[in-house]
PDB file of C-alpha atoms and ligand atoms in Angstrom:
ATOM      1  CA  MET E   1      87.671 120.611  96.766  1.00 66.00           C
ATOM      2  CA  GLU E   2      90.794 120.706  98.778  1.00 80.00           C
ATOM      3  CA  ASN E   3      91.892 117.547 101.063  1.00 90.00           C
ATOM      4  CA  PRO E   4      94.461 118.189 104.059  1.00 94.00           C
ATOM      5  CA  ARG E   5      96.766 115.594 104.599  1.00 96.00           C
ATOM      6  CA  VAL E   6      99.009 114.932 107.413  1.00 97.00           C
ATOM      7  CA  PHE E   7     102.282 116.569 106.965  1.00 98.00           C
ATOM      8  CA  ILE E   8     104.270 117.192 110.283  1.00 98.00           C
ATOM      9  CA  THR E   9     102.083 115.406 113.092  1.00 98.00           C
ATOM     10  CA  ARG E  10     100.882 116.593 116.604  1.00 98.00           C
ATOM     11  CA  GLU E  11     103.552 114.405 118.060  1.00 98.00           C
ATOM     12  CA  GLN E  12     106.582 115.789 116.071  1.00 98.00           C
ATOM     13  CA  ILE E  13     105.194 119.018 116.644  1.00 98.00           C
ATOM     14  CA  ARG E  14     104.619 118.615 120.930  1.00 98.00           C
ATOM     15  CA  GLN E  15     108.122 117.343 120.712  1.00 98.00           C
ATOM     16  CA  LYS E  16     109.434 120.729 118.782  1.00 98.00           C
ATOM     17  CA  VAL E  17     107.543 122.996 121.204  1.00 98.00           C
ATOM     18  CA  ALA E  18     109.227 121.107 123.435  1.00 98.00           C
ATOM     19  CA  GLU E  19     112.585 121.501 122.222  1.00 98.00           C
ATOM     20  CA  LEU E  20     112.416 125.472 121.540  1.00 98.00           C
ATOM     21  CA  ALA E  21     110.774 126.228 125.066  1.00 98.00           C
ATOM     22  CA  GLU E  22     113.379 124.254 126.903  1.00 98.00           C
ATOM     23  CA  ARG E  23     116.015 126.503 124.680  1.00 98.00           C
ATOM     24  CA  ILE E  24     113.907 129.579 125.465  1.00 98.00           C
ATOM     25  CA  ARG E  25     113.916 129.077 128.980  1.00 97.00           C
ATOM     26  CA  GLN E  26     117.725 128.970 129.236  1.00 97.00           C
ATOM     27  CA  ASP E  27     117.870 132.313 127.314  1.00 98.00           C
ATOM     28  CA  TYR E  28     115.451 133.980 129.816  1.00 97.00           C
ATOM     29  CA  VAL E  29     115.758 133.370 133.587  1.00 95.00           C
ATOM     30  CA  ASN E  30     114.762 135.941 134.954  1.00 95.00           C
ATOM     31  CA  LYS E  31     113.967 138.637 132.601  1.00 96.00           C
ATOM     32  CA  ASN E  32     110.688 138.275 132.514  1.00 97.00           C
ATOM     33  CA  PRO E  33     109.744 138.601 128.455  1.00 98.00           C
ATOM     34  CA  LEU E  34     107.357 139.698 126.962  1.00 98.00           C
ATOM     35  CA  LEU E  35     105.732 137.703 124.229  1.00 98.00           C
ATOM     36  CA  ILE E  36     104.276 138.775 121.242  1.00 97.00           C
ATOM     37  CA  GLY E  37     102.377 136.568 118.905  1.00 97.00           C
ATOM     38  CA  ILE E  38     101.423 138.129 115.447  1.00 95.00           C
ATOM     39  CA  LEU E  39      97.787 136.763 114.951  1.00 95.00           C
ATOM     40  CA  LYS E  40      96.007 134.965 114.309  1.00 94.00           C
ATOM     41  CA  GLY E  41      97.666 131.681 112.984  1.00 95.00           C
ATOM     42  CA  SER E  42     100.125 131.944 115.953  1.00 97.00           C
ATOM     43  CA  PHE E  43      97.931 131.904 118.620  1.00 97.00           C
ATOM     44  CA  VAL E  44      97.613 127.763 119.193  1.00 98.00           C
ATOM     45  CA  PHE E  45     101.495 127.628 118.906  1.00 98.00           C
ATOM     46  CA  LEU E  46     101.521 130.662 121.551  1.00 98.00           C
ATOM     47  CA  SER E  47      99.434 128.905 123.748  1.00 98.00           C
ATOM     48  CA  ASP E  48     101.010 125.651 123.599  1.00 98.00           C
ATOM     49  CA  LEU E  49     104.810 127.365 123.885  1.00 98.00           C
ATOM     50  CA  ILE E  50     103.638 129.590 126.948  1.00 98.00           C
ATOM     51  CA  ARG E  51     102.282 126.270 128.908  1.00 97.00           C
ATOM     52  CA  LEU E  52     105.652 124.252 128.329  1.00 97.00           C
ATOM     53  CA  LEU E  53     107.947 127.447 129.398  1.00 97.00           C
ATOM     54  CA  ASP E  54     106.076 127.635 132.718  1.00 91.00           C
ATOM     55  CA  MET E  55     108.103 130.784 133.874  1.00 96.00           C
ATOM     56  CA  PRO E  56     107.412 134.082 134.548  1.00 97.00           C
ATOM     57  CA  LEU E  57     106.320 136.124 131.071  1.00 98.00           C
ATOM     58  CA  GLU E  58     103.651 138.546 129.739  1.00 97.00           C
ATOM     59  CA  VAL E  59     101.961 138.245 126.377  1.00 97.00           C
ATOM     60  CA  ASP E  60     100.604 140.805 124.075  1.00 97.00           C
ATOM     61  CA  PHE E  61      99.103 140.765 120.255  1.00 96.00           C
ATOM     62  CA  ILE E  62      99.563 142.181 117.344  1.00 95.00           C
ATOM     63  CA  ARG E  63      96.995 141.490 114.015  1.00 93.00           C
ATOM     64  CA  MET E  64      98.322 142.793 110.688  1.00 86.00           C
ATOM     65  CA  SER E  65      96.310 142.477 107.129  1.00 78.00           C
ATOM     66  CA  SER E  66      98.721 142.080 104.270  1.00 63.00           C
ATOM     67  CA  TYR E  67      96.798 142.831 101.063  1.00 58.00           C
ATOM     68  CA  GLY E  68      98.170 140.771  98.536  1.00 54.00           C
ATOM     69  CA  SER E  69      96.976 137.805  96.108  1.00 52.00           C
ATOM     70  CA  GLY E  70      95.710 135.561  99.359  1.00 56.00           C
ATOM     71  CA  THR E  71      97.956 133.203  99.778  1.00 58.00           C
ATOM     72  CA  GLU E  72     101.358 135.243  99.809  1.00 60.00           C
ATOM     73  CA  SER E  73     101.559 138.943 101.824  1.00 58.00           C
ATOM     74  CA  SER E  74     102.356 141.924  99.306  1.00 59.00           C
ATOM     75  CA  GLY E  75     104.543 143.941 101.636  1.00 60.00           C
ATOM     76  CA  ASP E  76     101.689 146.388 101.675  1.00 66.00           C
ATOM     77  CA  VAL E  77     100.941 145.976 105.638  1.00 74.00           C
ATOM     78  CA  GLU E  78      99.099 147.390 107.445  1.00 78.00           C
ATOM     79  CA  VAL E  79      98.392 146.998 111.074  1.00 81.00           C
ATOM     80  CA  ILE E  80      94.940 146.669 113.039  1.00 84.00           C
ATOM     81  CA  GLN E  81      95.726 145.585 115.960  1.00 83.00           C
ATOM     82  CA  TYR E  82      98.660 146.553 118.045  1.00 86.00           C
ATOM     83  CA  LEU E  83     100.531 146.651 121.378  1.00 87.00           C
ATOM     84  CA  ARG E  84      99.117 147.644 124.421  1.00 84.00           C
ATOM     85  CA  THR E  85     101.886 146.907 126.805  1.00 85.00           C
ATOM     86  CA  ALA E  86     104.796 149.594 126.386  1.00 90.00           C
ATOM     87  CA  ILE E  87     108.249 147.954 125.264  1.00 94.00           C
ATOM     88  CA  GLU E  88     110.796 150.410 126.125  1.00 95.00           C
ATOM     89  CA  GLY E  89     113.585 148.694 127.691  1.00 97.00           C
ATOM     90  CA  ARG E  90     112.004 144.783 128.050  1.00 97.00           C
ATOM     91  CA  GLU E  91     113.213 141.397 126.403  1.00 98.00           C
ATOM     92  CA  ILE E  92     110.907 140.601 123.214  1.00 98.00           C
ATOM     93  CA  LEU E  93     110.357 137.488 121.762  1.00 98.00           C
ATOM     94  CA  VAL E  94     108.157 137.628 118.521  1.00 98.00           C
ATOM     95  CA  VAL E  95     106.347 134.773 117.996  1.00 98.00           C
ATOM     96  CA  GLU E  96     105.049 133.613 114.751  1.00 97.00           C
ATOM     97  CA  ASP E  97     103.117 130.422 113.202  1.00 97.00           C
ATOM     98  CA  ILE E  98     105.238 130.577 109.750  1.00 97.00           C
ATOM     99  CA  VAL E  99     107.746 133.226 108.142  1.00 96.00           C
ATOM    100  CA  ASP E 100     107.210 132.978 104.267  1.00 94.00           C
ATOM    101  CA  THR E 101     108.501 136.147 102.043  1.00 93.00           C
ATOM    102  CA  GLY E 102     108.993 137.617 105.811  1.00 94.00           C
ATOM    103  CA  LEU E 103     107.731 141.173 104.550  1.00 90.00           C
ATOM    104  CA  SER E 104     104.961 140.934 107.312  1.00 86.00           C
ATOM    105  CA  LEU E 105     106.933 140.304 109.888  1.00 91.00           C
ATOM    106  CA  SER E 106     110.081 142.583 109.027  1.00 91.00           C
ATOM    107  CA  SER E 107     107.979 145.667 108.986  1.00 87.00           C
ATOM    108  CA  PHE E 108     106.758 144.802 112.249  1.00 90.00           C
ATOM    109  CA  LEU E 109     110.234 144.166 113.769  1.00 94.00           C
ATOM    110  CA  ASP E 110     111.897 147.650 112.020  1.00 92.00           C
ATOM    111  CA  ARG E 111     108.429 149.235 113.932  1.00 90.00           C
ATOM    112  CA  LEU E 112     109.545 147.334 117.341  1.00 94.00           C
ATOM    113  CA  ARG E 113     113.299 148.551 117.131  1.00 95.00           C
ATOM    114  CA  GLN E 114     112.191 152.251 117.057  1.00 94.00           C
ATOM    115  CA  GLU E 115     110.382 151.857 120.393  1.00 95.00           C
ATOM    116  CA  LYS E 116     113.859 150.555 122.011  1.00 96.00           C
ATOM    117  CA  PRO E 117     113.386 147.333 123.655  1.00 97.00           C
ATOM    118  CA  ALA E 118     116.524 145.879 125.592  1.00 98.00           C
ATOM    119  CA  SER E 119     116.264 142.857 122.571  1.00 98.00           C
ATOM    120  CA  ILE E 120     114.131 141.466 120.058  1.00 98.00           C
ATOM    121  CA  ARG E 121     114.397 138.012 119.510  1.00 98.00           C
ATOM    122  CA  LEU E 122     112.365 135.990 117.045  1.00 98.00           C
ATOM    123  CA  CYS E 123     110.530 132.512 117.459  1.00 98.00           C
ATOM    124  CA  ALA E 124     108.611 130.853 114.266  1.00 98.00           C
ATOM    125  CA  LEU E 125     107.661 127.261 114.087  1.00 98.00           C
ATOM    126  CA  LEU E 126     107.620 126.942 110.363  1.00 98.00           C
ATOM    127  CA  ASP E 127     110.136 128.398 108.026  1.00 98.00           C
ATOM    128  CA  LYS E 128     110.007 128.567 104.384  1.00 97.00           C
ATOM    129  CA  PRO E 129     113.221 130.376 103.454  1.00 97.00           C
ATOM    130  CA  SER E 130     112.383 129.189  99.365  1.00 96.00           C
ATOM    131  CA  ARG E 131     109.998 132.338  99.774  1.00 93.00           C
ATOM    132  CA  ARG E 132     111.885 134.888 101.089  1.00 95.00           C
ATOM    133  CA  LYS E 133     111.589 138.083  99.788  1.00 95.00           C
ATOM    134  CA  THR E 134     113.451 140.003 102.837  1.00 95.00           C
ATOM    135  CA  PRO E 135     116.029 138.556 104.872  1.00 95.00           C
ATOM    136  CA  VAL E 136     114.630 137.396 108.570  1.00 96.00           C
ATOM    137  CA  HIS E 137     116.810 135.924 111.161  1.00 96.00           C
ATOM    138  CA  ILE E 138     115.087 133.129 113.124  1.00 98.00           C
ATOM    139  CA  ASP E 139     116.620 132.804 116.597  1.00 98.00           C
ATOM    140  CA  TYR E 140     114.300 129.512 117.700  1.00 98.00           C
ATOM    141  CA  PRO E 141     113.693 128.088 114.396  1.00 98.00           C
ATOM    142  CA  GLY E 142     111.139 125.128 114.338  1.00 98.00           C
ATOM    143  CA  PHE E 143     110.621 123.265 111.091  1.00 98.00           C
ATOM    144  CA  THR E 144     112.239 124.302 107.815  1.00 98.00           C
ATOM    145  CA  ILE E 145     109.369 123.210 105.223  1.00 98.00           C
ATOM    146  CA  PRO E 146     109.139 123.214 101.418  1.00 96.00           C
ATOM    147  CA  ASP E 147     107.263 125.690  98.981  1.00 94.00           C
ATOM    148  CA  ARG E 148     103.716 123.940  99.646  1.00 93.00           C
ATOM    149  CA  PHE E 149     100.621 125.629 101.392  1.00 93.00           C
ATOM    150  CA  VAL E 150     100.117 124.369 105.302  1.00 96.00           C
ATOM    151  CA  VAL E 151      97.298 124.552 107.251  1.00 97.00           C
ATOM    152  CA  GLY E 152      96.630 123.481 110.819  1.00 98.00           C
ATOM    153  CA  TYR E 153      97.526 123.902 114.412  1.00 98.00           C
ATOM    154  CA  GLY E 154      96.443 127.848 114.279  1.00 98.00           C
ATOM    155  CA  LEU E 155      97.405 128.584 109.972  1.00 97.00           C
ATOM    156  CA  ASP E 156      94.336 128.411 107.830  1.00 95.00           C
ATOM    157  CA  PHE E 157      93.194 128.707 104.212  1.00 94.00           C
ATOM    158  CA  ASP E 158      90.403 130.836 103.618  1.00 92.00           C
ATOM    159  CA  GLU E 159      89.728 130.629 107.560  1.00 94.00           C
ATOM    160  CA  LYS E 160      89.029 127.104 107.542  1.00 95.00           C
ATOM    161  CA  TYR E 161      91.610 124.382 109.269  1.00 97.00           C
ATOM    162  CA  ARG E 162      92.974 126.441 111.830  1.00 97.00           C
ATOM    163  CA  TYR E 163      91.337 123.986 114.190  1.00 98.00           C
ATOM    164  CA  LEU E 164      93.483 120.669 113.193  1.00 98.00           C
ATOM    165  CA  PRO E 165      96.132 119.170 115.475  1.00 98.00           C
ATOM    166  CA  ASP E 166      98.380 118.574 112.856  1.00 98.00           C
ATOM    167  CA  ILE E 167     100.115 120.917 109.998  1.00 98.00           C
ATOM    168  CA  CYS E 168      98.725 119.389 106.855  1.00 98.00           C
ATOM    169  CA  TYR E 169      99.422 120.114 103.073  1.00 95.00           C
ATOM    170  CA  LEU E 170      96.523 120.994 101.110  1.00 91.00           C
ATOM    171  CA  GLU E 171      95.849 118.483  98.019  1.00 81.00           C
ATOM    172  CA  GLU E 172      93.301 119.303  95.240  1.00 70.00           C
ATOM    173  CA  GLU E 173      90.907 115.882  95.267  1.00 61.00           C
TER     174      GLU E 173
HETATM  175  C1  PRP T 201     100.743 134.767 107.630  1.00 66.38           C
HETATM  176  C2  PRP T 201     101.180 133.990 108.955  1.00 66.38           C
HETATM  177  C3  PRP T 201     102.341 135.065 108.672  1.00 66.38           C
HETATM  178  C4  PRP T 201     102.345 135.597 107.591  1.00 66.38           C
HETATM  179  C5  PRP T 201     103.864 135.065 107.031  1.00 66.38           C
HETATM  180  O1  PRP T 201      99.271 135.402 108.336  1.00 66.38           O
HETATM  181  O2  PRP T 201     100.760 134.157 109.768  1.00 66.38           O
HETATM  182  O3  PRP T 201     101.928 136.072 109.937  1.00 66.38           O
HETATM  183  O4  PRP T 201     101.306 135.006 106.881  1.00 66.38           O
HETATM  184  O5  PRP T 201     103.648 135.301 105.733  1.00 66.38           O
HETATM  185  P1  PRP T 201     105.295 136.219 104.980  1.00 66.38           P
HETATM  186  O6  PRP T 201     106.192 135.956 105.648  1.00 66.38           O
HETATM  187  O7  PRP T 201     105.413 136.392 103.781  1.00 66.38           O
HETATM  188  O8  PRP T 201     104.917 137.820 105.868  1.00 66.38           O
HETATM  189  P2  PRP T 201      97.775 135.935 107.742  1.00 66.38           P
HETATM  190  O9  PRP T 201      98.336 137.139 106.806  1.00 66.38           O
HETATM  191  O10 PRP T 201      97.666 134.209 106.343  1.00 66.38           O
HETATM  192  O11 PRP T 201      97.189 135.812 108.772  1.00 66.38           O
HETATM  193  P3  PRP T 201      96.364 134.597 109.403  1.00 66.38           P
HETATM  194  O12 PRP T 201      97.722 134.496 110.302  1.00 66.38           O
HETATM  195  O13 PRP T 201      95.439 135.906 110.663  1.00 66.38           O
HETATM  196  O14 PRP T 201      96.085 134.007 109.430  1.00 66.38           O
END
């Protein structure tokens, strides 16, 4: 049986999200950006972030499914729900919970670029650089973390634990 142990507390998360929101606010004054959340993992982070941003913006979502071992994306990425918003000429901020191999994100960013937005930036709460298989530039990074499986604050293991308010390691009991 796995046992979640607190790694990043809700208070540390709150402070980090506030710092990120402050930087983003300064960069997007009067720009009405479109924030794109990558489902499902980003929904908790995105909902906290937009309330701290407290400025004119729009939100859309995409959902991808990647066929891998279960804990690792394979790079064979299928978009199963795409944007409803036209993005040509828009200022785009992609919001991710975690960048791991980078494979799912880089394939999506390539597709976005073809639609000629005015700009694309990336905000990711968690970054596991030791696992990267393709380079991804994170404009607004949150926490850099080691190669351990984390859950909570939107992140799951087998669809469990997304509701945890802290980010936790999974330990074997
Ligand atoms: C996770 C996470 C990122 C992606 C990162 O999503 O939310 O979207 O994997 O992995 P990568 O950098 O190796 O591509 P997951 O596929 O687990 O789906 P979920 O967000 O619905 O839980």
